[in-house]
Tab-separated table of C-alpha atoms in Angstrom:
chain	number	residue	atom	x	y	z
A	205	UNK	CA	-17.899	0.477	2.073
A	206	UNK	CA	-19.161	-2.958	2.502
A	207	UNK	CA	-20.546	-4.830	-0.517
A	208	UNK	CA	-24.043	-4.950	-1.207
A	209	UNK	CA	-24.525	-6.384	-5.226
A	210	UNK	CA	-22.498	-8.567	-7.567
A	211	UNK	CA	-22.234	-4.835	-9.607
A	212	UNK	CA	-20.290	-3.609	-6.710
A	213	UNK	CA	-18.202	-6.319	-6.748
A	214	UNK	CA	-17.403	-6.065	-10.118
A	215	UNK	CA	-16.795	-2.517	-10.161
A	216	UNK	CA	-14.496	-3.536	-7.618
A	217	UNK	CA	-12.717	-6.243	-9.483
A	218	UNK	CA	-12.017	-4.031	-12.307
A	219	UNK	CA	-10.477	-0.909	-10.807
A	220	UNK	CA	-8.109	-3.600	-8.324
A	221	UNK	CA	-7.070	-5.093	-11.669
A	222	UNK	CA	-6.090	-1.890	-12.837
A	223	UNK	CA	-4.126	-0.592	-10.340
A	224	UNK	CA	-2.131	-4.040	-9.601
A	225	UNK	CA	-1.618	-4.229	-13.245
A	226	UNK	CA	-0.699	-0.872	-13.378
A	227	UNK	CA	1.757	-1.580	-10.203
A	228	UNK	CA	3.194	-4.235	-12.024
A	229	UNK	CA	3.921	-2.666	-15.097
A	230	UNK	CA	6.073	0.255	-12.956
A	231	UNK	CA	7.754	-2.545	-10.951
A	232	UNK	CA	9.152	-3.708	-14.020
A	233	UNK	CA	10.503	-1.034	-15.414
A	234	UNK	CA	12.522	0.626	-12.346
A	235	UNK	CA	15.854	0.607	-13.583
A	236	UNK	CA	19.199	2.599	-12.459
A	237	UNK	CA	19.220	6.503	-13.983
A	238	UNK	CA	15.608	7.439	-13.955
A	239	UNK	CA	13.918	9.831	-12.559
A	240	UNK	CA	11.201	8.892	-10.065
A	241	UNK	CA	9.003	11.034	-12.324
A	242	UNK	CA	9.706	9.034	-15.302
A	243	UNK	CA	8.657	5.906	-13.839
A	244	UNK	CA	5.274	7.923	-12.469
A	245	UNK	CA	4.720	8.381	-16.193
A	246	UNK	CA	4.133	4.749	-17.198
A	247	UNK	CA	2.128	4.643	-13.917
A	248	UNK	CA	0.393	7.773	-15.234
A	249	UNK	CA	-0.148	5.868	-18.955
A	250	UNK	CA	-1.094	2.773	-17.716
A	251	UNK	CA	-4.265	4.154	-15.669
A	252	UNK	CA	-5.523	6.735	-18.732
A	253	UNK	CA	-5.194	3.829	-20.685
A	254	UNK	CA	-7.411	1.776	-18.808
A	255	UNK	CA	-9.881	4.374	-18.276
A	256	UNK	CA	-8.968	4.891	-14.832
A	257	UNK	CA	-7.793	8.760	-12.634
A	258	UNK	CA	-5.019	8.672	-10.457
A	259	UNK	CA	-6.773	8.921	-6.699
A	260	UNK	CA	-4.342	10.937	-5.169
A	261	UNK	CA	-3.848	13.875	-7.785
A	262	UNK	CA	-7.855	13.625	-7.651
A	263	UNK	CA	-9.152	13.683	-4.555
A	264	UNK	CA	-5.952	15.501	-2.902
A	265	UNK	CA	-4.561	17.670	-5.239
A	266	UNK	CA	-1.155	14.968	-4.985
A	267	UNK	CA	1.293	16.447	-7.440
A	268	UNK	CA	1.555	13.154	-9.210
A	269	UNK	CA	-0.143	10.122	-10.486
A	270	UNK	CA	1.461	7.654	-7.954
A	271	UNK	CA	3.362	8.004	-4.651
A	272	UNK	CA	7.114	6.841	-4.798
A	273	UNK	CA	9.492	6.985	-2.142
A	274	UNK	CA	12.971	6.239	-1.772
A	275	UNK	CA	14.985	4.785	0.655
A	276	UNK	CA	14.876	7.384	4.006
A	277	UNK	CA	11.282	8.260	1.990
A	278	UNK	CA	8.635	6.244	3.951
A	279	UNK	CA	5.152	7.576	2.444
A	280	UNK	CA	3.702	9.772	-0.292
A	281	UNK	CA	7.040	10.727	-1.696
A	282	UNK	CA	6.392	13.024	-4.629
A	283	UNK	CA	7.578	11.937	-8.149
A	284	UNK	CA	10.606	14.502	-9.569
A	285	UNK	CA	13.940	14.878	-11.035
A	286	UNK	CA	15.433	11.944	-8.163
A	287	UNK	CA	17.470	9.355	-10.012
A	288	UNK	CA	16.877	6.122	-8.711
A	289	UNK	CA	20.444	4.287	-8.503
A	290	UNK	CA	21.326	0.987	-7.868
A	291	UNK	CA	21.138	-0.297	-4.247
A	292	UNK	CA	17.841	1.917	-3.719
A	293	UNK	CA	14.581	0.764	-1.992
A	294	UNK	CA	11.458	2.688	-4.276
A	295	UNK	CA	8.040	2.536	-2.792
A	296	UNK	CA	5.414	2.683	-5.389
A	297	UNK	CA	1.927	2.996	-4.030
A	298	UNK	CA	-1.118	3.172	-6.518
A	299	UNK	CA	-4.312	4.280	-5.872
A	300	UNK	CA	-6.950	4.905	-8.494
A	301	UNK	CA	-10.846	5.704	-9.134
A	302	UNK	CA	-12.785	3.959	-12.380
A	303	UNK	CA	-16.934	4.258	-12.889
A	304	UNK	CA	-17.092	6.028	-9.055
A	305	UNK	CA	-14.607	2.820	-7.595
A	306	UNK	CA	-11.176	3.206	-6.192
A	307	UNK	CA	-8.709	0.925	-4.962
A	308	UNK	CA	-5.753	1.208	-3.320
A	309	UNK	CA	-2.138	-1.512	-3.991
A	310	UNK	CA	1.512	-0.817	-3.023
A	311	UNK	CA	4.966	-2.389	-2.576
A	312	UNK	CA	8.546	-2.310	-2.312
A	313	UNK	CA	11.557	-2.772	-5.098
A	314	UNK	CA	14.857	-3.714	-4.629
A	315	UNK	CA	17.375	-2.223	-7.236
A	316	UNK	CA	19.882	-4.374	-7.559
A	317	UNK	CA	22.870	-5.026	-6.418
A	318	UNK	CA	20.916	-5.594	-3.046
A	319	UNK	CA	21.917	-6.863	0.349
A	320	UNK	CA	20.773	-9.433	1.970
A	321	UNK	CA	19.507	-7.318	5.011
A	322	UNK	CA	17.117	-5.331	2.712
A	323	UNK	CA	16.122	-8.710	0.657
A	324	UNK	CA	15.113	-10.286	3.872
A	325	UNK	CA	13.455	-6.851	4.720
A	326	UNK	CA	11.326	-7.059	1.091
A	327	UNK	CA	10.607	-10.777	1.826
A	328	UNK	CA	9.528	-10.258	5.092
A	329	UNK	CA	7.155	-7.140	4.284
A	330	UNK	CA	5.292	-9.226	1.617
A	331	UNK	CA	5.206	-11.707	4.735
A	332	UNK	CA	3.799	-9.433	6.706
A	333	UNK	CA	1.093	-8.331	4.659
A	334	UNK	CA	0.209	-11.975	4.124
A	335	UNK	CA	0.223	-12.863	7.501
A	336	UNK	CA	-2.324	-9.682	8.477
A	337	UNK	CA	-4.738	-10.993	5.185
A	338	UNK	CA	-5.172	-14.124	6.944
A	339	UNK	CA	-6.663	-12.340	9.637
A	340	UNK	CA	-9.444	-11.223	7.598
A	341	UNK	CA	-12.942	-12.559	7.505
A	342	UNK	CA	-16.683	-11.684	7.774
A	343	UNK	CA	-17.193	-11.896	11.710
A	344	UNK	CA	-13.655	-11.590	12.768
A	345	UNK	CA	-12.233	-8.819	14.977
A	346	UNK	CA	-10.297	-6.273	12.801
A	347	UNK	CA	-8.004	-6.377	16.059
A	348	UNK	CA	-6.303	-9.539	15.064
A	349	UNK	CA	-4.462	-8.062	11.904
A	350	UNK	CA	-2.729	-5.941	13.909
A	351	UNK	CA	-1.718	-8.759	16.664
A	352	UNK	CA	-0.892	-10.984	13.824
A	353	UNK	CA	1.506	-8.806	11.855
A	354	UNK	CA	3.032	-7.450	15.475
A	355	UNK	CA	3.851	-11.024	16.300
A	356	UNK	CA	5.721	-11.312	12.971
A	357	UNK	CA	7.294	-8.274	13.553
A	358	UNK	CA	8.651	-9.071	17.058
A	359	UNK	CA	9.391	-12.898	15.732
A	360	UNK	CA	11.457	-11.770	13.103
A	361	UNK	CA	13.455	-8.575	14.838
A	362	UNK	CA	11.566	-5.445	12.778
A	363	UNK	CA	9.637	-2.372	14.176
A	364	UNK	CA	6.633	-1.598	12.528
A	365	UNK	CA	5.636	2.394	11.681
A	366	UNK	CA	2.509	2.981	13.883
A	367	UNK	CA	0.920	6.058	12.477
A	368	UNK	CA	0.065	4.766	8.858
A	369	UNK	CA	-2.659	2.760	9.053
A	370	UNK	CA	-4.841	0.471	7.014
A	371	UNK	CA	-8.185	2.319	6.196
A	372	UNK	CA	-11.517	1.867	4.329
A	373	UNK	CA	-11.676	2.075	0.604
A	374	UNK	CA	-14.096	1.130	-2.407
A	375	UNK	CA	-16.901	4.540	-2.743
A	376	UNK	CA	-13.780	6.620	-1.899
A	377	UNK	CA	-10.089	6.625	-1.387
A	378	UNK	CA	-10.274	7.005	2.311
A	379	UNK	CA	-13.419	5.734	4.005
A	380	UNK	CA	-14.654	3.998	7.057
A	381	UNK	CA	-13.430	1.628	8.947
A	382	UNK	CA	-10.204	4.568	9.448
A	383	UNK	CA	-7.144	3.599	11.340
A	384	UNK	CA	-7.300	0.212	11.007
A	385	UNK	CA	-4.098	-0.705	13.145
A	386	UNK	CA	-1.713	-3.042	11.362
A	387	UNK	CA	0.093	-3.385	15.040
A	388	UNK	CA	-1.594	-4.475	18.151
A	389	UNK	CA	-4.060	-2.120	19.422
A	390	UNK	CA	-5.828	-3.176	22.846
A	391	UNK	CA	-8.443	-0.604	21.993
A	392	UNK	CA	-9.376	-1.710	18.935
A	393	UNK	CA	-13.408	-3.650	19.108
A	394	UNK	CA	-14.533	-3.280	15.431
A	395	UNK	CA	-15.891	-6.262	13.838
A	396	UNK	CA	-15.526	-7.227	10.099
A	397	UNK	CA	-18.674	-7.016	8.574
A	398	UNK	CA	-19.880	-9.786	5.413
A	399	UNK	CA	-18.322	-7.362	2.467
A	400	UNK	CA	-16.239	-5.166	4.221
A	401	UNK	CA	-13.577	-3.158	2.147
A	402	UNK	CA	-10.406	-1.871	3.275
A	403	UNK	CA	-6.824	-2.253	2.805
A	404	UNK	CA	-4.086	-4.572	4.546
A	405	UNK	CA	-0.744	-2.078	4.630
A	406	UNK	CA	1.865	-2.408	7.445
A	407	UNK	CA	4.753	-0.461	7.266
A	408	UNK	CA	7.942	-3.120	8.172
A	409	UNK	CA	10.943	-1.513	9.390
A	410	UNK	CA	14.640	-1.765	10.451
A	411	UNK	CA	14.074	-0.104	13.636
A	412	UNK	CA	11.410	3.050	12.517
A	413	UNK	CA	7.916	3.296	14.563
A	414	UNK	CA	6.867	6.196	13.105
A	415	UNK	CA	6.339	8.560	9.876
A	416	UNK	CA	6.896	12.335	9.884
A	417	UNK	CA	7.183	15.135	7.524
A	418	UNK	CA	10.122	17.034	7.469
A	419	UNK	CA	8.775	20.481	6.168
A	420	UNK	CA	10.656	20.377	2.794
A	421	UNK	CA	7.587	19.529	1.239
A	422	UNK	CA	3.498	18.931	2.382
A	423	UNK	CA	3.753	15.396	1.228
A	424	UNK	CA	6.194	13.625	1.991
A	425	UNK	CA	6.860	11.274	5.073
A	426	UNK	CA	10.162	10.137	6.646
A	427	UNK	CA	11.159	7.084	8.546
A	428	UNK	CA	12.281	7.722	12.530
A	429	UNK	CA	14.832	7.040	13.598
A	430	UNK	CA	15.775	6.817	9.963
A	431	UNK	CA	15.512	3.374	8.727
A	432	UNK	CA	14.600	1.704	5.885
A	433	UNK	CA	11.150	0.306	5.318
A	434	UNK	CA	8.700	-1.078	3.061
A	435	UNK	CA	5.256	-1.343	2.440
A	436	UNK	CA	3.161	-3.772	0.811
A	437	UNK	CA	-0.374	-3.774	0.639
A	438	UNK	CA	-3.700	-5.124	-1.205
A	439	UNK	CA	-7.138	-3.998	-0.855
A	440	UNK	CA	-9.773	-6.983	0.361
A	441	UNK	CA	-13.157	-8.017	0.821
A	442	UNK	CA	-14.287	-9.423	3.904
A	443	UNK	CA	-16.473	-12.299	3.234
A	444	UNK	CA	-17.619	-15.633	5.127
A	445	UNK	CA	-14.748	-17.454	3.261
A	446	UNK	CA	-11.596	-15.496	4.392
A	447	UNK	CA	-10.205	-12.578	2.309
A	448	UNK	CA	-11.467	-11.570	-1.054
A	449	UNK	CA	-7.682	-9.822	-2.684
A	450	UNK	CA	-8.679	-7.155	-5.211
A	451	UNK	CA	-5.872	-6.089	-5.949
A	452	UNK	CA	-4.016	-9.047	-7.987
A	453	UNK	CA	-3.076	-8.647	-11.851
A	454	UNK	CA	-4.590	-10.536	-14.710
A	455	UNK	CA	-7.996	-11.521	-12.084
């Protein structure tokens, strides 16, 4: 969607409060010995709370309130009985819809004890993210997000998955602009429009370049070559200034 009225915007704000705050809160409270549905629960909480569905049980029938994946897990891992033990990487994406306006926030968590190859992995994927936000702008090719993070990538030694994309969000989960590369694409000639809405969300890897579902399940999506990888990602507004973040707690 792109934004047309201060009410927009708002409705906006509120919903990308929620679901950082609601990221947060689950970020916090990963600990060694639960379950991955346990921790979906205060994900769950948090959003009722607020006033706020879970996107992904709603508009896709997701058996859960949240995505979390583990380790080997790249995308849309389904919460369940999995422990989460120490040394594990846990995904946590939220999505969620509020007064007809979704937005969309993830990252990766480090249970301790860690190593220093997957700190420097969790560092570097909040760099990446950072570095593709820069990018964005009213004006400015969406092409240069994905030659931005790519050059991080290939400065810093990590693949990058390159079939989970960035995509629109704001009237729905999944909107227009789709596909929004977060690696270089020579084909991509889209321009960011004054308002824009979409997500920033590349997958840094190990050595994967792609996600793919191993039957066991409809949802979820694994790393290959297996790898470990994380995610981070914020949803932003295009505007004359540089990026609008919507998804950042306590705004």
């Amino acid at each position: 969607m792109t934004v047309s009225s201060d009410d927009e915007l708002e409705g906006l704000r509120r919903i990308g409060r929620i679901v950082a705050e609601a990221l947060e809160a689950m970020g916090r409270a990963i600990g060694p010995g639960m379950t991955t549905f346990e921790l979906d629960t205060i994900g769950r909480d948090f959003l009722e709370r607020a006033g706020a569905r879970p996107a992904p049980e709603m508009v896709y029938g997701f058996p859960g309130a949240t995505c979390i994946s583990v380790n080997e897990e790249v995308a849309h891992g389904i919460p369940g009985e999995r422990r989460i033990a120490p040394g594990d990487l846990v995904n946590i994406d939220v999505s969620a819809e509020k007064d007809g306006w979704f937005s969309d926030t993830g990252a990766s968590f480090a249970v301790p004890p860690v190593t220093r190859a997957v700190e420097r992995l969790c560092r570097d994927g909040r760099r990446a993210m950072w570095t593709g936000l820069r990018q964005v702008g009213a004006g400015k090719p969406l092409s240069g997000i994905g030659r931005a993070v790519g050059a991080f990538a290939k400065k810093n030694g990590y693949t990058l998955v390159r079939n989970l994309a960035s995509h629109g969000v704001g009237a729905s989960l999944h909107e227009e602009p789709t596909e929004i590369a977060t690696w270089p694409d020579a084909s991509e000639r889209r321009i960011m429009a004054e308002g824009l809405v979409f997500t920033v969300e590349p997958f840094l890897s190990l050595g994967a370049d792609f996600a793919e579902n191993d039957g066991d399940d409809p949802w979820t999506l694994y790393s290959r070559p297996r790898a470990l990888t994380v995610q981070y990602e914020h949803t932003v507004v295009a505007t004359r200034n540089g990026p609008l973040v919507l998804t950042m707690p306590g705004q």
